[in-house]
């Protein structure tokens, strides 16, 4: 028997079990049983939207638990083979690499990291170039979410006059959606030859990405009716058939904090109001928990100017090609790939910097 190898495999098994505990996967098992009980109810599909969300949660939890059970079982089997004198070095190295990728989930241990995310994108300084840049970031976030197999829904969008967007709000649904996307919260800077400049001059544009977790229980947040100003108006822009035919869009202003939330892309005024209230509740909860004045200003929407000196990341397309995160110093040399949703390196670098 190769005692050293057997010990390494035994240590790996211990790490797997410890990570299972750190990720609280026993709670996930319990939650899965509750969901399966709900899904067996004959009335489960009476609310199709909620049923779809529950089914997605069931799918995500099932995959996560199956993955961890599989690697634990394979490691236990490998340990037995090592004890019998089998040469399993390559198999051990393969399992170790698999575990190190899974161990990354320990970094997603924040209070709201498992939650769905609400992502708002705002154009900043730079005129039409900034609005075009905001639309590029919108596509980047959507492409990244699709790579992670998250469900994405546009709940508000305001088109630019000539090109691009002034603002867009996305609801991104999936396990750990907020944990992955919180790295994108902040000002993003683009340097390129402007396609809107007849003289082909280099321009710098800015846009802001705001990322919030979607809270599960908004009833825990006390919102008084008298603290709200609710405006209803005709929806416009992105939407499916029948969306833009009634005054269904809703804007809610929380008077004490001046937080404003708009939702226009649901099918009815009632749905738009419900979605807007959920986003407002998330902002108010984070505002309540924020300790620093700067954090409070950001949550309220009183952001520092979306311009020079405030960016978290720079995307340079000309005169050279590079994307650099100013918080972690992580960088990549292919802006096109990053803008097509290849954000994994930036996300991991950010999460490790916070560990």
Short mmCIF file of C-alpha atoms in Angstrom, two decimals:
data_model
loop_
_atom_site.label_atom_id
_atom_site.label_comp_id
_atom_site.label_asym_id
_atom_site.label_seq_id
_atom_site.Cartn_x
_atom_site.Cartn_y
_atom_site.Cartn_z
CA UNK A 1 0.00 0.00 0.00
CA UNK A 2 1.20 3.50 -0.84
CA UNK A 3 0.74 5.08 2.58
CA UNK A 4 1.57 8.60 1.41
CA UNK A 5 -0.99 8.46 -1.39
CA UNK A 6 -3.62 6.93 0.89
CA UNK A 7 -3.02 9.75 3.38
CA UNK A 8 -3.40 12.38 0.66
CA UNK A 9 -6.71 10.85 -0.43
CA UNK A 10 -7.85 10.65 3.20
CA UNK A 11 -6.97 14.35 3.63
CA UNK A 12 -8.93 15.20 0.49
CA UNK A 13 -11.95 13.32 1.84
CA UNK A 14 -11.70 15.31 5.08
CA UNK A 15 -11.59 18.58 3.11
CA UNK A 16 -14.68 17.54 1.14
CA UNK A 17 -16.61 16.80 4.32
CA UNK A 18 -15.48 20.07 5.91
CA UNK A 19 -16.57 22.02 2.83
CA UNK A 20 -19.95 20.25 2.93
CA UNK A 21 -20.37 21.64 6.45
CA UNK A 22 -19.14 25.13 5.53
CA UNK A 23 -21.61 25.28 2.65
CA UNK A 24 -24.37 24.04 4.98
CA UNK A 25 -25.44 21.44 2.42
CA UNK A 26 -27.47 19.60 5.06
CA UNK A 27 -29.82 22.59 5.04
CA UNK A 28 -29.96 22.31 1.26
CA UNK A 29 -31.01 18.67 1.62
CA UNK A 30 -33.78 19.71 4.00
CA UNK A 31 -34.90 22.47 1.65
CA UNK A 32 -34.95 20.01 -1.26
CA UNK A 33 -37.32 17.69 0.64
CA UNK A 34 -39.64 20.63 1.38
CA UNK A 35 -39.67 21.62 -2.31
CA UNK A 36 -40.36 18.05 -3.40
CA UNK A 37 -43.32 17.97 -1.02
CA UNK A 38 -44.64 21.23 -2.52
CA UNK A 39 -44.19 19.92 -6.06
CA UNK A 40 -46.22 16.80 -5.27
CA UNK A 41 -49.22 18.97 -4.34
CA UNK A 42 -51.95 18.73 -7.05
CA UNK A 43 -52.34 22.53 -6.89
CA UNK A 44 -48.64 23.18 -7.47
CA UNK A 45 -49.09 24.52 -11.04
CA UNK A 46 -52.04 26.78 -10.23
CA UNK A 47 -49.52 29.62 -9.90
CA UNK A 48 -47.30 28.98 -12.97
CA UNK A 49 -44.82 31.77 -12.24
CA UNK A 50 -44.16 30.61 -8.66
CA UNK A 51 -44.11 26.98 -9.80
CA UNK A 52 -41.45 27.81 -12.38
CA UNK A 53 -39.29 29.50 -9.71
CA UNK A 54 -39.68 26.56 -7.34
CA UNK A 55 -38.84 24.07 -10.11
CA UNK A 56 -35.70 26.05 -10.94
CA UNK A 57 -34.66 26.04 -7.28
CA UNK A 58 -35.26 22.28 -7.17
CA UNK A 59 -33.09 21.80 -10.26
CA UNK A 60 -30.25 23.95 -8.87
CA UNK A 61 -30.26 22.28 -5.44
CA UNK A 62 -30.43 18.80 -6.96
CA UNK A 63 -27.42 19.49 -9.20
CA UNK A 64 -25.39 20.97 -6.35
CA UNK A 65 -26.06 18.09 -3.95
CA UNK A 66 -25.51 15.45 -6.64
CA UNK A 67 -22.13 16.97 -7.54
CA UNK A 68 -20.91 16.93 -3.93
CA UNK A 69 -22.25 13.41 -3.26
CA UNK A 70 -20.52 12.16 -6.40
CA UNK A 71 -17.08 13.56 -5.56
CA UNK A 72 -17.33 12.29 -1.97
CA UNK A 73 -18.30 8.79 -3.14
CA UNK A 74 -15.52 8.71 -5.76
CA UNK A 75 -12.96 9.82 -3.15
CA UNK A 76 -14.12 7.14 -0.69
CA UNK A 77 -13.85 4.48 -3.42
CA UNK A 78 -10.40 5.74 -4.41
CA UNK A 79 -9.21 5.55 -0.82
CA UNK A 80 -10.21 1.87 -0.67
CA UNK A 81 -8.31 1.17 -3.91
CA UNK A 82 -5.22 2.98 -2.57
CA UNK A 83 -5.34 0.88 0.61
CA UNK A 84 -5.33 -2.26 -1.59
CA UNK A 85 -2.16 -1.10 -3.32
CA UNK A 86 -3.69 0.12 -6.60
CA UNK A 87 -1.88 2.87 -8.53
CA UNK A 88 -4.47 5.67 -8.41
CA UNK A 89 -2.21 8.74 -8.61
CA UNK A 90 -3.81 10.10 -11.79
CA UNK A 91 -7.31 9.49 -10.44
CA UNK A 92 -6.40 11.32 -7.22
CA UNK A 93 -4.98 14.29 -9.13
CA UNK A 94 -8.16 14.48 -11.25
CA UNK A 95 -10.38 14.43 -8.14
CA UNK A 96 -8.22 17.05 -6.46
CA UNK A 97 -8.63 19.41 -9.42
CA UNK A 98 -12.40 18.85 -9.39
CA UNK A 99 -12.58 19.59 -5.68
CA UNK A 100 -10.52 22.77 -5.94
CA UNK A 101 -13.02 24.10 -8.48
CA UNK A 102 -15.94 23.20 -6.19
CA UNK A 103 -14.16 24.63 -3.15
CA UNK A 104 -14.59 28.03 -4.80
CA UNK A 105 -18.18 28.04 -3.46
CA UNK A 106 -16.82 28.70 0.03
CA UNK A 107 -16.12 32.22 -1.23
CA UNK A 108 -19.86 32.61 -1.84
CA UNK A 109 -20.70 32.62 1.84
CA UNK A 110 -22.03 36.16 2.14
CA UNK A 111 -25.40 36.86 3.73
CA UNK A 112 -27.21 37.29 0.42
CA UNK A 113 -24.87 35.44 -1.96
CA UNK A 114 -27.35 32.64 -2.73
CA UNK A 115 -30.08 35.15 -3.65
CA UNK A 116 -31.35 36.22 -7.04
CA UNK A 117 -29.99 39.56 -8.23
CA UNK A 118 -31.42 42.83 -9.47
CA UNK A 119 -28.95 44.60 -11.79
CA UNK A 120 -29.38 48.22 -12.90
CA UNK A 121 -27.18 49.75 -15.60
CA UNK A 122 -26.97 53.56 -15.98
CA UNK A 123 -25.13 55.53 -18.66
CA UNK A 124 -22.78 58.17 -17.29
CA UNK A 125 -20.49 60.90 -18.60
CA UNK A 126 -19.85 60.70 -22.35
CA UNK A 127 -23.14 61.44 -24.11
CA UNK A 128 -24.19 59.02 -26.86
CA UNK A 129 -20.96 57.07 -26.41
CA UNK A 130 -21.87 56.45 -22.76
CA UNK A 131 -25.34 55.29 -23.73
CA UNK A 132 -23.85 52.89 -26.28
CA UNK A 133 -21.40 51.74 -23.61
CA UNK A 134 -24.26 51.10 -21.17
CA UNK A 135 -25.93 48.90 -23.78
CA UNK A 136 -22.67 46.97 -24.28
CA UNK A 137 -22.52 46.35 -20.53
CA UNK A 138 -26.15 45.25 -20.57
CA UNK A 139 -25.27 42.62 -23.17
CA UNK A 140 -22.17 41.60 -21.17
CA UNK A 141 -24.19 40.97 -18.02
CA UNK A 142 -26.87 39.05 -19.94
CA UNK A 143 -24.26 36.89 -21.70
CA UNK A 144 -22.50 36.14 -18.40
CA UNK A 145 -25.81 35.22 -16.76
CA UNK A 146 -26.58 32.89 -19.67
CA UNK A 147 -23.16 31.25 -19.24
CA UNK A 148 -24.12 30.55 -15.61
CA UNK A 149 -27.51 29.18 -16.70
CA UNK A 150 -29.38 31.95 -14.87
CA UNK A 151 -32.80 33.17 -15.98
CA UNK A 152 -32.74 36.82 -17.12
CA UNK A 153 -35.69 39.19 -17.46
CA UNK A 154 -35.57 42.88 -18.42
CA UNK A 155 -37.93 44.73 -16.08
CA UNK A 156 -37.15 48.27 -17.20
CA UNK A 157 -35.29 49.84 -20.11
CA UNK A 158 -34.94 53.43 -21.29
CA UNK A 159 -33.51 53.79 -24.79
CA UNK A 160 -31.04 56.53 -25.74
CA UNK A 161 -32.07 59.20 -28.24
CA UNK A 162 -29.50 58.28 -30.91
CA UNK A 163 -28.16 54.91 -29.76
CA UNK A 164 -27.70 52.73 -26.72
CA UNK A 165 -29.62 52.99 -23.46
CA UNK A 166 -29.92 55.51 -20.65
CA UNK A 167 -30.89 52.87 -18.12
CA UNK A 168 -31.88 49.21 -17.86
CA UNK A 169 -32.90 47.00 -14.95
CA UNK A 170 -32.60 43.21 -15.01
CA UNK A 171 -33.97 40.51 -12.75
CA UNK A 172 -31.48 37.62 -12.72
CA UNK A 173 -32.71 34.40 -11.19
CA UNK A 174 -30.45 31.54 -10.15
CA UNK A 175 -28.63 30.06 -7.19
CA UNK A 176 -25.72 32.36 -6.19
CA UNK A 177 -26.73 34.97 -8.80
CA UNK A 178 -26.04 37.87 -6.42
CA UNK A 179 -22.83 36.27 -5.11
CA UNK A 180 -21.39 36.06 -8.60
CA UNK A 181 -22.63 39.40 -9.90
CA UNK A 182 -21.81 41.63 -6.93
CA UNK A 183 -18.27 41.96 -8.32
CA UNK A 184 -19.74 44.09 -11.13
CA UNK A 185 -21.17 46.74 -8.79
CA UNK A 186 -19.56 50.10 -9.62
CA UNK A 187 -18.43 52.42 -12.42
CA UNK A 188 -17.06 50.86 -15.64
CA UNK A 189 -14.84 52.89 -18.00
CA UNK A 190 -14.39 52.37 -21.74
CA UNK A 191 -11.61 53.80 -23.93
CA UNK A 192 -12.08 53.37 -27.71
CA UNK A 193 -12.32 55.09 -31.09
CA UNK A 194 -15.85 56.43 -31.05
CA UNK A 195 -18.12 55.04 -33.79
CA UNK A 196 -20.16 58.25 -33.40
CA UNK A 197 -17.26 60.62 -34.09
CA UNK A 198 -16.79 61.56 -37.75
CA UNK A 199 -13.14 62.39 -37.01
CA UNK A 200 -12.56 58.94 -35.45
CA UNK A 201 -11.20 60.40 -32.22
CA UNK A 202 -10.55 58.36 -29.09
CA UNK A 203 -13.29 58.76 -26.48
CA UNK A 204 -13.66 57.75 -22.85
CA UNK A 205 -17.12 56.72 -21.65
CA UNK A 206 -18.52 55.72 -18.28
CA UNK A 207 -21.48 53.65 -17.10
CA UNK A 208 -22.63 52.46 -13.71
CA UNK A 209 -23.70 48.93 -12.79
CA UNK A 210 -25.69 48.59 -9.58
CA UNK A 211 -26.21 45.08 -8.16
CA UNK A 212 -28.73 44.27 -5.42
CA UNK A 213 -29.81 40.96 -3.88
CA UNK A 214 -33.48 40.07 -4.19
CA UNK A 215 -34.86 39.50 -0.69
CA UNK A 216 -37.04 36.46 -0.16
CA UNK A 217 -39.27 37.93 2.56
CA UNK A 218 -40.15 41.53 1.83
CA UNK A 219 -42.80 41.41 4.55
CA UNK A 220 -39.93 41.71 7.04
CA UNK A 221 -39.32 45.23 5.70
CA UNK A 222 -41.86 47.66 7.09
CA UNK A 223 -42.89 50.09 4.34
CA UNK A 224 -45.64 52.54 5.24
CA UNK A 225 -48.15 53.44 2.54
CA UNK A 226 -47.89 57.11 3.45
CA UNK A 227 -44.13 56.98 2.76
CA UNK A 228 -44.71 56.02 -0.88
CA UNK A 229 -45.52 58.07 -3.96
CA UNK A 230 -46.72 55.78 -6.73
CA UNK A 231 -46.97 57.00 -10.32
CA UNK A 232 -48.51 55.01 -13.16
CA UNK A 233 -47.61 55.72 -16.80
CA UNK A 234 -47.60 54.12 -20.22
CA UNK A 235 -44.93 51.48 -20.68
CA UNK A 236 -42.48 51.94 -23.51
CA UNK A 237 -39.46 50.28 -25.08
CA UNK A 238 -38.62 46.59 -24.74
CA UNK A 239 -41.54 44.25 -24.20
CA UNK A 240 -43.56 41.42 -25.65
CA UNK A 241 -46.91 41.47 -27.42
CA UNK A 242 -49.50 43.43 -25.48
CA UNK A 243 -47.06 45.03 -23.05
CA UNK A 244 -47.20 48.59 -24.33
CA UNK A 245 -50.95 49.02 -24.75
CA UNK A 246 -52.00 50.23 -21.28
CA UNK A 247 -50.79 52.56 -18.53
CA UNK A 248 -49.16 49.66 -16.72
CA UNK A 249 -45.68 50.98 -15.87
CA UNK A 250 -45.13 51.87 -12.21
CA UNK A 251 -42.72 54.28 -10.55
CA UNK A 252 -42.43 54.17 -6.74
CA UNK A 253 -40.67 56.87 -4.73
CA UNK A 254 -39.86 56.17 -1.08
CA UNK A 255 -40.24 59.70 0.28
CA UNK A 256 -38.08 59.44 3.46
CA UNK A 257 -35.01 58.16 1.55
CA UNK A 258 -35.84 59.46 -1.96
CA UNK A 259 -35.15 55.98 -3.38
CA UNK A 260 -36.94 55.63 -6.73
CA UNK A 261 -37.76 52.31 -8.40
CA UNK A 262 -39.44 51.86 -11.78
CA UNK A 263 -40.82 48.71 -13.39
CA UNK A 264 -42.46 48.66 -16.82
CA UNK A 265 -42.03 45.28 -18.47
CA UNK A 266 -44.40 43.05 -16.56
CA UNK A 267 -47.77 42.23 -18.12
CA UNK A 268 -49.89 44.22 -15.70
CA UNK A 269 -49.78 47.22 -13.41
CA UNK A 270 -50.20 44.89 -10.42
CA UNK A 271 -47.16 42.80 -11.44
CA UNK A 272 -45.07 45.91 -12.10
CA UNK A 273 -45.97 47.30 -8.67
CA UNK A 274 -45.13 44.00 -6.94
CA UNK A 275 -41.74 43.81 -8.67
CA UNK A 276 -40.94 47.45 -7.89
CA UNK A 277 -41.83 46.93 -4.21
CA UNK A 278 -39.49 43.92 -4.01
CA UNK A 279 -36.61 45.98 -5.42
CA UNK A 280 -37.43 48.84 -3.05
CA UNK A 281 -37.49 46.45 -0.09
CA UNK A 282 -34.04 45.11 -1.05
CA UNK A 283 -32.63 48.64 -1.19
CA UNK A 284 -34.18 49.59 2.15
CA UNK A 285 -32.85 46.43 3.80
CA UNK A 286 -29.32 47.07 2.58
CA UNK A 287 -29.65 50.72 3.59
CA UNK A 288 -30.63 49.62 7.08
CA UNK A 289 -27.58 47.35 7.30
CA UNK A 290 -25.09 49.79 5.75
CA UNK A 291 -22.61 51.10 8.30
CA UNK A 292 -20.77 53.70 6.27
CA UNK A 293 -22.20 56.94 4.92
CA UNK A 294 -20.70 56.21 1.50
CA UNK A 295 -22.49 52.84 1.36
CA UNK A 296 -25.76 54.53 2.28
CA UNK A 297 -25.34 57.12 -0.47
CA UNK A 298 -24.76 54.39 -3.04
CA UNK A 299 -27.80 52.39 -1.98
CA UNK A 300 -30.01 55.49 -2.07
CA UNK A 301 -28.76 56.20 -5.57
CA UNK A 302 -26.68 59.24 -4.60
CA UNK A 303 -23.69 57.88 -6.48
CA UNK A 304 -20.44 59.68 -6.94
CA UNK A 305 -20.18 61.06 -10.46
CA UNK A 306 -19.99 58.32 -13.06
CA UNK A 307 -16.77 59.69 -14.47
CA UNK A 308 -12.99 59.95 -13.99
CA UNK A 309 -11.53 58.61 -10.76
CA UNK A 310 -14.51 56.55 -9.66
CA UNK A 311 -14.20 53.51 -11.94
CA UNK A 312 -13.76 49.95 -10.64
CA UNK A 313 -12.69 48.58 -14.02
CA UNK A 314 -11.29 49.93 -17.29
CA UNK A 315 -11.87 48.43 -20.74
CA UNK A 316 -9.32 49.72 -23.24
CA UNK A 317 -9.91 48.92 -26.92
CA UNK A 318 -7.60 51.61 -28.35
CA UNK A 319 -4.64 52.28 -28.53
CA UNK A 320 -4.04 48.83 -26.98
CA UNK A 321 -6.34 46.06 -25.77
CA UNK A 322 -6.77 45.37 -22.06
CA UNK A 323 -9.41 45.04 -19.35
CA UNK A 324 -8.13 45.81 -15.85
CA UNK A 325 -9.93 45.69 -12.52
CA UNK A 326 -8.58 48.49 -10.32
CA UNK A 327 -9.64 46.80 -7.05
CA UNK A 328 -7.91 43.45 -7.57
CA UNK A 329 -5.37 44.37 -10.31
CA UNK A 330 -6.62 41.36 -12.28
CA UNK A 331 -6.50 41.95 -16.03
CA UNK A 332 -7.17 40.26 -19.35
CA UNK A 333 -6.00 41.14 -22.85
CA UNK A 334 -9.16 40.34 -24.84
CA UNK A 335 -11.87 42.99 -24.29
CA UNK A 336 -14.16 41.37 -26.87
CA UNK A 337 -14.26 38.10 -24.92
CA UNK A 338 -14.92 39.93 -21.65
CA UNK A 339 -17.72 41.98 -23.25
CA UNK A 340 -19.17 38.72 -24.54
CA UNK A 341 -19.65 37.62 -20.93
CA UNK A 342 -16.29 36.02 -20.06
CA UNK A 343 -16.20 37.46 -16.53
CA UNK A 344 -15.15 34.39 -14.56
CA UNK A 345 -11.59 35.60 -13.92
CA UNK A 346 -12.75 39.01 -12.65
CA UNK A 347 -15.45 37.44 -10.46
CA UNK A 348 -13.06 34.95 -8.87
CA UNK A 349 -10.35 37.58 -8.29
CA UNK A 350 -12.90 39.86 -6.58
CA UNK A 351 -14.29 37.10 -4.34
CA UNK A 352 -10.81 35.92 -3.35
CA UNK A 353 -9.83 39.49 -2.51
CA UNK A 354 -12.74 39.63 -0.05
CA UNK A 355 -12.04 36.23 1.55
#
